[in-house]
mmCIF file of C-alpha atoms in Angstrom:
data_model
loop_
_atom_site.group_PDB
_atom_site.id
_atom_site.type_symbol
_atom_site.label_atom_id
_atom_site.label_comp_id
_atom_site.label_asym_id
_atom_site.label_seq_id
_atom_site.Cartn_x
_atom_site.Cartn_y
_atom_site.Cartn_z
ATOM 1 C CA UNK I 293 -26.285 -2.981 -2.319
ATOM 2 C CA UNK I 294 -24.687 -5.867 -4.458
ATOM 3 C CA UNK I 295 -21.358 -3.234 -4.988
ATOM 4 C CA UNK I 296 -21.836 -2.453 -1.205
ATOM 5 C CA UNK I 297 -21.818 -6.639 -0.368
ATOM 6 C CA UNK I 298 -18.896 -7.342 -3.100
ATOM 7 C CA UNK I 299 -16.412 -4.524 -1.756
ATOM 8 C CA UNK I 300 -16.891 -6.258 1.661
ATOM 9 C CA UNK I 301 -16.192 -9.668 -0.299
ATOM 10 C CA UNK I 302 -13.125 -8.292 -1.381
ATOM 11 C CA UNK I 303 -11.740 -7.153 2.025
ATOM 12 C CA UNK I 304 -12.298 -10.224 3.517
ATOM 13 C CA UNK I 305 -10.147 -11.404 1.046
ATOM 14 C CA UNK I 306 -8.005 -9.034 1.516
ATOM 15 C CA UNK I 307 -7.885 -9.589 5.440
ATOM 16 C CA UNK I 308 -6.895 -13.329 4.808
ATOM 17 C CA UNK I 309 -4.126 -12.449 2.711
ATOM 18 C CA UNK I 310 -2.778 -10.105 4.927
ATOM 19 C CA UNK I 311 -3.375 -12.576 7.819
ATOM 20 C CA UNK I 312 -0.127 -13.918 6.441
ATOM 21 C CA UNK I 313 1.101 -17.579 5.715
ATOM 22 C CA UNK I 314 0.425 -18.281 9.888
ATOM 23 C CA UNK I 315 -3.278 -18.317 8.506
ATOM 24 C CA UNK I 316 -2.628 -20.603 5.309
ATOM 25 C CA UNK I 317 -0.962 -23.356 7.598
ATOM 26 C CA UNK I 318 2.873 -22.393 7.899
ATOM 27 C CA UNK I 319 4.464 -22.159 11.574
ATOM 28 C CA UNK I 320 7.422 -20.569 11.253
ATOM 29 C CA UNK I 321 9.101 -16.979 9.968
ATOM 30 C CA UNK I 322 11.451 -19.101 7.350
ATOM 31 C CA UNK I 323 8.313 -19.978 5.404
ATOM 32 C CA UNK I 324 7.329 -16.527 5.700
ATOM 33 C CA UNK I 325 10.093 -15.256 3.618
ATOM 34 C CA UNK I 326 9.469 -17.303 0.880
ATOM 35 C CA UNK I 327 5.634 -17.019 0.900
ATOM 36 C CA UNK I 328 3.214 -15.472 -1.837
ATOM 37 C CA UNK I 329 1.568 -13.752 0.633
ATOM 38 C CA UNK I 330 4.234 -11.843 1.631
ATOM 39 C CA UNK I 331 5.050 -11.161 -1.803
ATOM 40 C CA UNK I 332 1.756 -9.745 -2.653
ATOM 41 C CA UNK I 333 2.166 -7.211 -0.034
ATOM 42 C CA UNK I 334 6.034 -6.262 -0.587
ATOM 43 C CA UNK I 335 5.878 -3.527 -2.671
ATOM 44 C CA UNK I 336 3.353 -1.350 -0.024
ATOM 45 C CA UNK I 337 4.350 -2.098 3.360
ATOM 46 C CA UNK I 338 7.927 -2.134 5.197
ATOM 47 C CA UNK I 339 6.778 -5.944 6.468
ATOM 48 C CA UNK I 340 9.341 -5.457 9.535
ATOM 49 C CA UNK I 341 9.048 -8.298 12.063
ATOM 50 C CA UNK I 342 9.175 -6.350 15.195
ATOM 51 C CA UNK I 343 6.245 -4.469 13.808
ATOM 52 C CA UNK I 344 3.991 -7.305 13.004
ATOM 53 C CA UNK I 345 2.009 -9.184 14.270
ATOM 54 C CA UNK I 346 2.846 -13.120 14.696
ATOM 55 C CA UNK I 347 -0.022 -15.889 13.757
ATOM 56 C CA UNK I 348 0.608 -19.158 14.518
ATOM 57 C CA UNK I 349 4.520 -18.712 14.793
ATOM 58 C CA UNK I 350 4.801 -17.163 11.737
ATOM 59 C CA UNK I 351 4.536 -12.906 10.829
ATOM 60 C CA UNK I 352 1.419 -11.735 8.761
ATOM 61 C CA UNK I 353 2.675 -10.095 5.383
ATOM 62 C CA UNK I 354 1.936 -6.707 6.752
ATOM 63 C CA UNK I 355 2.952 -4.707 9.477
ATOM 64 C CA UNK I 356 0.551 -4.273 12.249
ATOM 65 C CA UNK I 357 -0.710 -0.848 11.202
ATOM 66 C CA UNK I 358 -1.561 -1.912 7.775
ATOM 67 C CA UNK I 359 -3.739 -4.771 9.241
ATOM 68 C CA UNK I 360 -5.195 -2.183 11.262
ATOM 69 C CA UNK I 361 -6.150 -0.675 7.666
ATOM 70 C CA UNK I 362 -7.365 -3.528 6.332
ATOM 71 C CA UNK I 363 -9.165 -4.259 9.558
ATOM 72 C CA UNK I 364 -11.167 -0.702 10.162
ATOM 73 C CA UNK I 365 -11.900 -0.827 5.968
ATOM 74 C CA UNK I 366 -13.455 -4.120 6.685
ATOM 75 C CA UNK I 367 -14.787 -3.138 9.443
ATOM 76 C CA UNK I 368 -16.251 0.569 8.308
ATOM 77 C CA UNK I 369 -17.895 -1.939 5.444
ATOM 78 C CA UNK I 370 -19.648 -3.563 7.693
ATOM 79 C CA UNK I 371 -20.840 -0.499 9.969
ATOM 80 C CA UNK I 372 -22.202 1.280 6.944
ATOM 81 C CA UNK I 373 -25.146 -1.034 6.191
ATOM 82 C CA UNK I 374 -25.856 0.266 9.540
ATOM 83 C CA UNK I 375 -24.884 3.761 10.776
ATOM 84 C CA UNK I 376 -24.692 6.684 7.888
ATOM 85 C CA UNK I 377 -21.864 9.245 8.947
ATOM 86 C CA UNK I 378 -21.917 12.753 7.201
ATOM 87 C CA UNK I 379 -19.091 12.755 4.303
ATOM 88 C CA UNK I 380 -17.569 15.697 5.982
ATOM 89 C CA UNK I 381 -17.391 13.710 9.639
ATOM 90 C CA UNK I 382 -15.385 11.070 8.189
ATOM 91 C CA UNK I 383 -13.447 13.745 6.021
ATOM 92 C CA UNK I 384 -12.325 14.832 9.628
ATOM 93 C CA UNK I 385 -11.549 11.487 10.735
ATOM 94 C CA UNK I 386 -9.896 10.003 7.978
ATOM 95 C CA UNK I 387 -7.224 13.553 8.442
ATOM 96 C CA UNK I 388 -6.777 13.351 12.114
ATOM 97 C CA UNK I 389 -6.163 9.557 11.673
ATOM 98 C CA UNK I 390 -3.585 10.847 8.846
ATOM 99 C CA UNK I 391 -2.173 13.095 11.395
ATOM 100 C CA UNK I 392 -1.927 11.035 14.332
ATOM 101 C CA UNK I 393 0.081 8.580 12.097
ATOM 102 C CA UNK I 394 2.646 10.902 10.880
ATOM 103 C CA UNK I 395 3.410 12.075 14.496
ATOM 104 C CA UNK I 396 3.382 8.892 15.666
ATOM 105 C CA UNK I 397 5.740 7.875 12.404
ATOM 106 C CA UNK I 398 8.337 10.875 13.363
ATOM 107 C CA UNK I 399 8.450 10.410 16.830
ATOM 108 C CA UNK I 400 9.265 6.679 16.616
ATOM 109 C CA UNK I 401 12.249 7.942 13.855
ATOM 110 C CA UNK I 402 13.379 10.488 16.378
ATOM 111 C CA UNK I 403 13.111 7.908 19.400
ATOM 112 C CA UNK I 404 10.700 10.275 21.359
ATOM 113 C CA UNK I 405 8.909 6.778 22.108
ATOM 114 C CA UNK I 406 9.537 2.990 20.627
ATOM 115 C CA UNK I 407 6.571 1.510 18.219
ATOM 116 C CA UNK I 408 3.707 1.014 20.170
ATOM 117 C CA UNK I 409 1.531 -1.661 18.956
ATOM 118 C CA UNK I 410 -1.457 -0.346 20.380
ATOM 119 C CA UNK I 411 -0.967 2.760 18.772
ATOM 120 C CA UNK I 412 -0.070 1.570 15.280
ATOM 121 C CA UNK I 413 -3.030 -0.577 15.076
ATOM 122 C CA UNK I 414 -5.362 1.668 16.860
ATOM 123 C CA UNK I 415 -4.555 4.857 14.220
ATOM 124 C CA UNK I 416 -4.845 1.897 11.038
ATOM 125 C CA UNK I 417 -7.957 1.194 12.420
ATOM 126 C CA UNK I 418 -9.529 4.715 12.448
ATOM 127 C CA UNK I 419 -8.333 5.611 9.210
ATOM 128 C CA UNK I 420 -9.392 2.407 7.729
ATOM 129 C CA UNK I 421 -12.544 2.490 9.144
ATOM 130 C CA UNK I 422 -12.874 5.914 7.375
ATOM 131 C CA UNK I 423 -11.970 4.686 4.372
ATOM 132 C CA UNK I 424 -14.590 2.092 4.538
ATOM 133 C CA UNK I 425 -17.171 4.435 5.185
ATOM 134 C CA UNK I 426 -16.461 6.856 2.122
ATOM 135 C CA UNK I 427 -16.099 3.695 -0.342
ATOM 136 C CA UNK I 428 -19.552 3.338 0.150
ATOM 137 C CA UNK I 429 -20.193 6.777 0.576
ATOM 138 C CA UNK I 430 -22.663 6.909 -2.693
ATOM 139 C CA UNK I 431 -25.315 5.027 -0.268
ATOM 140 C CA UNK I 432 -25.838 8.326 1.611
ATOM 141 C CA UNK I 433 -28.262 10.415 0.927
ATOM 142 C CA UNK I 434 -28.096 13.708 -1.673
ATOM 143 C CA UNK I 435 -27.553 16.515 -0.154
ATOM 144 C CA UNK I 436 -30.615 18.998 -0.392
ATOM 145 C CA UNK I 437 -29.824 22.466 -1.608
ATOM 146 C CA UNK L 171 -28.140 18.864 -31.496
ATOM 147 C CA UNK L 172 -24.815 19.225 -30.571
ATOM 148 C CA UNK L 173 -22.970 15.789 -29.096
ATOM 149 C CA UNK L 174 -22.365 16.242 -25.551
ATOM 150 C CA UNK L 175 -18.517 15.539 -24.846
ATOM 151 C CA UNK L 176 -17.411 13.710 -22.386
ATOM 152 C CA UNK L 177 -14.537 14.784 -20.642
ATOM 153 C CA UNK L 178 -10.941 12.686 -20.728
ATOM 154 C CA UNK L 179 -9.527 11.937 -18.001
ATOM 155 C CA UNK L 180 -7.027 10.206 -19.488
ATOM 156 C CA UNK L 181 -3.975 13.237 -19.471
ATOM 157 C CA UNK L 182 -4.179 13.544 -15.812
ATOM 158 C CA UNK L 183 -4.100 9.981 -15.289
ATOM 159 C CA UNK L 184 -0.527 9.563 -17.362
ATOM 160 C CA UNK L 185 0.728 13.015 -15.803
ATOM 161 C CA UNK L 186 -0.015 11.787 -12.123
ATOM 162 C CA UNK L 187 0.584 7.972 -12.987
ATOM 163 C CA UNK L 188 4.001 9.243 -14.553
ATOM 164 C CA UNK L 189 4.824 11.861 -11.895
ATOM 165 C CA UNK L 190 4.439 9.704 -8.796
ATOM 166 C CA UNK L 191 6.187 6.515 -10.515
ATOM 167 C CA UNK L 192 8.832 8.240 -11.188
ATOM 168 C CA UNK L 193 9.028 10.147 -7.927
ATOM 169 C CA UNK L 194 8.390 6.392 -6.542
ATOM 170 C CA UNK L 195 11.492 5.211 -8.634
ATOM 171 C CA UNK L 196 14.068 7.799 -7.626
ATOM 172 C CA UNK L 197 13.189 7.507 -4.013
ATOM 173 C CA UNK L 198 13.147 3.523 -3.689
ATOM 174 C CA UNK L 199 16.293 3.596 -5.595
ATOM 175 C CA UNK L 200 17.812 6.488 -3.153
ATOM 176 C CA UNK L 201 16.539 4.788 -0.328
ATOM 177 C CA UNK L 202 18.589 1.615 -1.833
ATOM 178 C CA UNK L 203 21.418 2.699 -2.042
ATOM 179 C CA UNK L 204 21.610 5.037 1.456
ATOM 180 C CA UNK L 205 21.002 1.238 2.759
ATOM 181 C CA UNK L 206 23.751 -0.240 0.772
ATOM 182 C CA UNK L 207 25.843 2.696 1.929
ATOM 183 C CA UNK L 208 25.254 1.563 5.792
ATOM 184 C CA UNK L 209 26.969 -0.294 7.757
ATOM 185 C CA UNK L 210 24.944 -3.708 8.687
ATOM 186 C CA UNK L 211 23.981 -3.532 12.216
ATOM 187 C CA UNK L 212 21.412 -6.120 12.164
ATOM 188 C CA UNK L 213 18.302 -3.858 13.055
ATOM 189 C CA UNK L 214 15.130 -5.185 11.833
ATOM 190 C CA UNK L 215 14.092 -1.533 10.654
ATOM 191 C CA UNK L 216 16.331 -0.480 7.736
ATOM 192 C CA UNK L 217 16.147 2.583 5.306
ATOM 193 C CA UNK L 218 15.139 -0.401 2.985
ATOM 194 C CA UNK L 219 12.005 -0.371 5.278
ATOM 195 C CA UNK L 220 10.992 2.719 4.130
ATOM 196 C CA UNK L 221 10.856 1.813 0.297
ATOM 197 C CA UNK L 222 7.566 -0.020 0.418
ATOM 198 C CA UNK L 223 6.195 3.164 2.608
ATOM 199 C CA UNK L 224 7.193 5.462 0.146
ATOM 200 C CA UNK L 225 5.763 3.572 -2.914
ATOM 201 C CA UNK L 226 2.405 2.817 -1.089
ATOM 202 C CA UNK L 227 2.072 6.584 0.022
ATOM 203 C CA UNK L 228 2.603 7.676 -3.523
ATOM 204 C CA UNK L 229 0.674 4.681 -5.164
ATOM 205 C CA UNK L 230 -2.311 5.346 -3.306
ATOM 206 C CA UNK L 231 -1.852 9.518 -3.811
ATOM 207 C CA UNK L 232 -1.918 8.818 -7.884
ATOM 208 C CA UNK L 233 -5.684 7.461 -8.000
ATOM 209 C CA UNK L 234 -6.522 9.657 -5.322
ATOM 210 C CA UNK L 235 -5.169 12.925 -6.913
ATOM 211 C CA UNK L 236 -6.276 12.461 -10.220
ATOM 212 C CA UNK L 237 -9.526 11.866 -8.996
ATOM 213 C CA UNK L 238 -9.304 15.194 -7.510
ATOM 214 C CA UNK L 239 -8.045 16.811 -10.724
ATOM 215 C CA UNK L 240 -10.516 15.468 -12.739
ATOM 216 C CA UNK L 241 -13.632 16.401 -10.254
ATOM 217 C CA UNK L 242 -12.187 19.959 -10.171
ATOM 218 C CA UNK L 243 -11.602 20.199 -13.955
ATOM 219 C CA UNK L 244 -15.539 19.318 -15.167
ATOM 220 C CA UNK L 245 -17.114 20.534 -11.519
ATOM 221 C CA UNK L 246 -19.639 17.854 -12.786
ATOM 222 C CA UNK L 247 -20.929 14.906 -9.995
ATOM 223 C CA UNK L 248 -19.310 11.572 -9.994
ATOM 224 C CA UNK L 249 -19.985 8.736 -9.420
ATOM 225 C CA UNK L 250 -17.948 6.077 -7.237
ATOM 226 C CA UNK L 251 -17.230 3.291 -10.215
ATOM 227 C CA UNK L 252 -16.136 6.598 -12.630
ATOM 228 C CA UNK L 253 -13.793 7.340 -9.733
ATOM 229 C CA UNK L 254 -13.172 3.189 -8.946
ATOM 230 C CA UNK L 255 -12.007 3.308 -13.554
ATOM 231 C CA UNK L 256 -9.830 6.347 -13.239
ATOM 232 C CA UNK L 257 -7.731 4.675 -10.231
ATOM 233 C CA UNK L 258 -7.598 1.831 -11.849
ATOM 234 C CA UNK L 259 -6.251 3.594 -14.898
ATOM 235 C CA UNK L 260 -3.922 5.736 -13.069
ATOM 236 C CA UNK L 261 -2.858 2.918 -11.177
ATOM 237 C CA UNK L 262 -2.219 1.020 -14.233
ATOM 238 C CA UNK L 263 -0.002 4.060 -15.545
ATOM 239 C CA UNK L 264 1.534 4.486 -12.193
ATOM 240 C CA UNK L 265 2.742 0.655 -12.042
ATOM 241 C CA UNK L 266 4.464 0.883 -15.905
ATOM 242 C CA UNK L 267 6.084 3.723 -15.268
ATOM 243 C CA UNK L 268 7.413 2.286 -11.692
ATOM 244 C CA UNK L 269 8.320 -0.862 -13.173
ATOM 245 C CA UNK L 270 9.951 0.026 -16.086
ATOM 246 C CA UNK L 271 12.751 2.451 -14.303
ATOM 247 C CA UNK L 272 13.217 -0.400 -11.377
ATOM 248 C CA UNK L 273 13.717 -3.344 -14.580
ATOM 249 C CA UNK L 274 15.979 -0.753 -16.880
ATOM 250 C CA UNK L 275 17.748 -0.066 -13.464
ATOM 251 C CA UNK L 276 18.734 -3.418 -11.874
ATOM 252 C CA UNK L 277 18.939 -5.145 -15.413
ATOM 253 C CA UNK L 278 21.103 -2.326 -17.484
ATOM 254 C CA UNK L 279 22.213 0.643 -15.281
ATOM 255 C CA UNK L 280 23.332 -1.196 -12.318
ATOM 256 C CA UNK L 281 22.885 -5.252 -12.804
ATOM 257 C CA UNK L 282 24.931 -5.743 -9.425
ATOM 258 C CA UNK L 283 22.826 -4.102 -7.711
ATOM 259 C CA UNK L 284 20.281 -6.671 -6.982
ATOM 260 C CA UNK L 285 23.606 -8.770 -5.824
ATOM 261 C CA UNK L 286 25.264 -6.337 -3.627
ATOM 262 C CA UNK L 287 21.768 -5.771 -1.789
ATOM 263 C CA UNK L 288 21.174 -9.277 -1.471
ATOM 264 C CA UNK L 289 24.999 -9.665 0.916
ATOM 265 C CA UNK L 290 24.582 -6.715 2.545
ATOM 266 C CA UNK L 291 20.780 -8.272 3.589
ATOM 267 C CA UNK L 292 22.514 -11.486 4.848
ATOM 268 C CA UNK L 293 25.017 -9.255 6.965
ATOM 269 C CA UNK L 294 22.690 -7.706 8.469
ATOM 270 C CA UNK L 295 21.094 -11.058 9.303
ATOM 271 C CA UNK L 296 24.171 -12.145 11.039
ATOM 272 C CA UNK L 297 24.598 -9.385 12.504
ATOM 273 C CA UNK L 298 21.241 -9.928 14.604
ATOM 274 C CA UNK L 299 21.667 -10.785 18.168
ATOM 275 C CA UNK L 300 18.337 -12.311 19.163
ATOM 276 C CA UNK L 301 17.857 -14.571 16.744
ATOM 277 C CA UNK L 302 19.075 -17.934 17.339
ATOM 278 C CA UNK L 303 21.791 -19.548 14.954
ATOM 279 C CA UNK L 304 19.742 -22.257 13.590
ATOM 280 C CA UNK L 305 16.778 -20.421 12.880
ATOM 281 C CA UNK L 306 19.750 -17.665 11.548
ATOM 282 C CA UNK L 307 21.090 -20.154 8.613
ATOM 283 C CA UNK L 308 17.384 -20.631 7.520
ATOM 284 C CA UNK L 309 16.005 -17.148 7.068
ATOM 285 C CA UNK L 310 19.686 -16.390 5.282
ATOM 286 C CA UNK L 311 19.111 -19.483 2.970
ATOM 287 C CA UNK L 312 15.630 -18.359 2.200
ATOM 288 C CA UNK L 313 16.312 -14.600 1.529
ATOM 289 C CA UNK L 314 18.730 -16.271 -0.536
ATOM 290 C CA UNK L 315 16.713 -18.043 -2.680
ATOM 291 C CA UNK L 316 14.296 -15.194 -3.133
ATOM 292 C CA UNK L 317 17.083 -13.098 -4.344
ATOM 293 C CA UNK L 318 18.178 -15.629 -6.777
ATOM 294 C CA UNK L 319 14.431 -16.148 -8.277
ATOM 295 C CA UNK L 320 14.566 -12.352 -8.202
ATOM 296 C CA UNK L 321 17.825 -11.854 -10.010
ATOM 297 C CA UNK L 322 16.252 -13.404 -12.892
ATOM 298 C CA UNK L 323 14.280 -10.951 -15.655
ATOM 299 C CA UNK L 324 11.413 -13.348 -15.563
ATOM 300 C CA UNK L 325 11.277 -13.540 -11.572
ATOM 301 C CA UNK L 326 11.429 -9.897 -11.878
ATOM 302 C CA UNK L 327 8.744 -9.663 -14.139
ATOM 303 C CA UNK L 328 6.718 -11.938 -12.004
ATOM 304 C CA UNK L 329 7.092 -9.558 -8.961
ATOM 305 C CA UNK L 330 6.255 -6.112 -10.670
ATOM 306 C CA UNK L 331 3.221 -8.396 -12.093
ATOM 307 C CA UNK L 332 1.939 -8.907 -8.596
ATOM 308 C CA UNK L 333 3.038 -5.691 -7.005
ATOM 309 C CA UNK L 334 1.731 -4.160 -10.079
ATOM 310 C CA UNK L 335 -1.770 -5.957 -9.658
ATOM 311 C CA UNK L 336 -1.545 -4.917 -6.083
ATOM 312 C CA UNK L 337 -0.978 -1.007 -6.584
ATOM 313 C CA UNK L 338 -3.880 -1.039 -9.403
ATOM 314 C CA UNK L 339 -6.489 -2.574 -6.693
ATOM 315 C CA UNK L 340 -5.464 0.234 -4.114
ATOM 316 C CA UNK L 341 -5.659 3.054 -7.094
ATOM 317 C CA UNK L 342 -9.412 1.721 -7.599
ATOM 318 C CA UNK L 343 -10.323 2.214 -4.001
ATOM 319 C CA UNK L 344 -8.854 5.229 -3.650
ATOM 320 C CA UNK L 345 -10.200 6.285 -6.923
ATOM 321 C CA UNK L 346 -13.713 5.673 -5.072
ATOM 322 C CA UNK L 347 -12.685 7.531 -2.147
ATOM 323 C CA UNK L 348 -11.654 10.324 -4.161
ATOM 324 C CA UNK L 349 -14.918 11.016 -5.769
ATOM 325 C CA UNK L 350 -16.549 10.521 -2.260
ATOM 326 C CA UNK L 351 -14.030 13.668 -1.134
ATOM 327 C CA UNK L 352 -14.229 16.096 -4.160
ATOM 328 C CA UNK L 353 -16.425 15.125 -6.481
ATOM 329 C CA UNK L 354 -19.170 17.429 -6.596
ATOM 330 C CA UNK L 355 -22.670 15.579 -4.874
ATOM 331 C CA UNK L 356 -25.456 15.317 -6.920
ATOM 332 C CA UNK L 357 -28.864 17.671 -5.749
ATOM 333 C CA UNK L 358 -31.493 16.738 -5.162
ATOM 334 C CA UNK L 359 -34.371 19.123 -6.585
#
């Protein structure tokens, strides 16, 4: 329980840094380029302005996808003190999230359709929220032989 | 009695640390320099875009995998803070090995190329449309600065020190996730 309650500390950590600098006070994309919370998140996410969302004038540090991420881990956290999924449900989910991603990924590329907001943070969300579940996956019961 | 011994994890960890830095190297650095090769035509997403993909994909693979590896090798039950230690050790590995091609790139194969991608990032600036001019000069003048602060080996260092820190934290959750997908479950009797 207190592993359960300090990986869902750390998210919301997490969450706020990913918020961006918008969050933290700033109001405008040139502090944003200079900002440690971008920097944090530099090396794992393409942090493209037209892909991002905007707080308080200013971009978060990730794209909106990878807040989705953040989001549904966060959010998965919270949902398993709750609800118990079988491993092999979310093993499902967490691939057909995967999935959905990479054809949404090459069709963007290819210019099938433009990046669709609602799409890119609705596919983070499921695979995050996946991910959330199976981090605290060792709360479910043992399987019975 | 015979000592029970506990099995090491830590070959897989170097050979998947080392195999997806170095696969993380060669393809930021690729992706570099096919975006130093373009002409700047001031779109927001670049081939440079793609480098942070790339190394997040394979960052996160390196706890994940080895967490497989290692569940598959003993066939013995895991449990999540074994798996959250291996990530965090292959995400340690994964981070050296990544940051030590990127500083022995930009500071003794090619030391202009931190330079040359720093112009071609402010002409591609300018050569965005809907931005206005004022707000332009300011984003140019901070990407500037960052590039300077970069240029240095102890800005450099300070980066890969946060990135690095970064990449480790991911390798422990997906470390956890991997025992939650391979690891064998214990029974219940």
């Amino acid at each position: 329980m207190r592993a359960h309650t300090l990986l869902m500390a750390v998210f919301a950590v997490l969450l706020a840094f990913a918020a961006g600098p918008g969050l933290w006070g700033a109001s405008d994309p040139v502090t944003w380029i200079g900002s440690w919370q971008k920097a944090v998140f530099a090396s794992v996410c393409h942090q493209d302005l037209n892909r991002s969302i905007w707080l308080n004038g200013a971009p978060m540090a990730v794209c909106d996808r990878c807040f989705g991420i953040y989001a549904g881990t966060a959010m998965g956290l919270v949902l398993a003190y709750a609800i118990r999924p079988r491993i092999r449900a979310l093993k499902v989910a967490a691939v057909w999230a995967l999935v959905a991603i990479l054809i949404d990924v090459a069709a963007t590329l290819a210019g099938v359709w433009p990046p669709l907001r609602s799409v890119r943070i609705a596919t983070g969300l499921v695979l995050g929220c996946a991910a959330g579940f199976l981090l605290v996956s060792w709360r479910n019961p043992p399987s019975t032989p | 009695m015979e000592p029970v011994e506990k099995p090491s994890y830590m070959n897989d960890a170097v050979r998947y640390g080392a195999l997806f830095g170095i696969a993380a190297s060669v393809l930021s650095l690729a992706l570099t320099y096919l975006y130093l090769g373009s002409e700047p035509d001031g779109a927001m997403f670049t081939p440079m875009s793609m480098v942070g993909i790339v190394v997040c994909l394979l960052g996160a693979m390196t706890g994940l995998l080895t967490v497989r590896t290692v569940a598959k090798t003993t066939g013995l039950p895991m449990k999540a803070g074994q798996g959250a230690v291996i990530g965090l050790v292959a995400g340690a590995l994964f981070t050296v090995f990544s940051g030590v091609i990127s500083v022995v790139w930009t500071q003794l194969v090619d030391p202009s190329l931190t330079d040359r991608m720093m112009e071609h990032m402010i002409a591609n600036f300018e050569a965005m449309a809907n931005l206005p001019a004022e707000s332009k000069e300011q984003m140019i003048d901070a990407v500037a600065a960052e590039f300077e602060k970069q240029k240095t080996f102890m800005g450099q260092l300070a980066a890969l020190g946060l990135n690095g820190l970064f990449n480790v934290v991911l390798n422990v959750f997906t470390g956890m996730i991997g025992v939650a997908v391979f690891a064998k479950k214990e029974e219940v009797l």
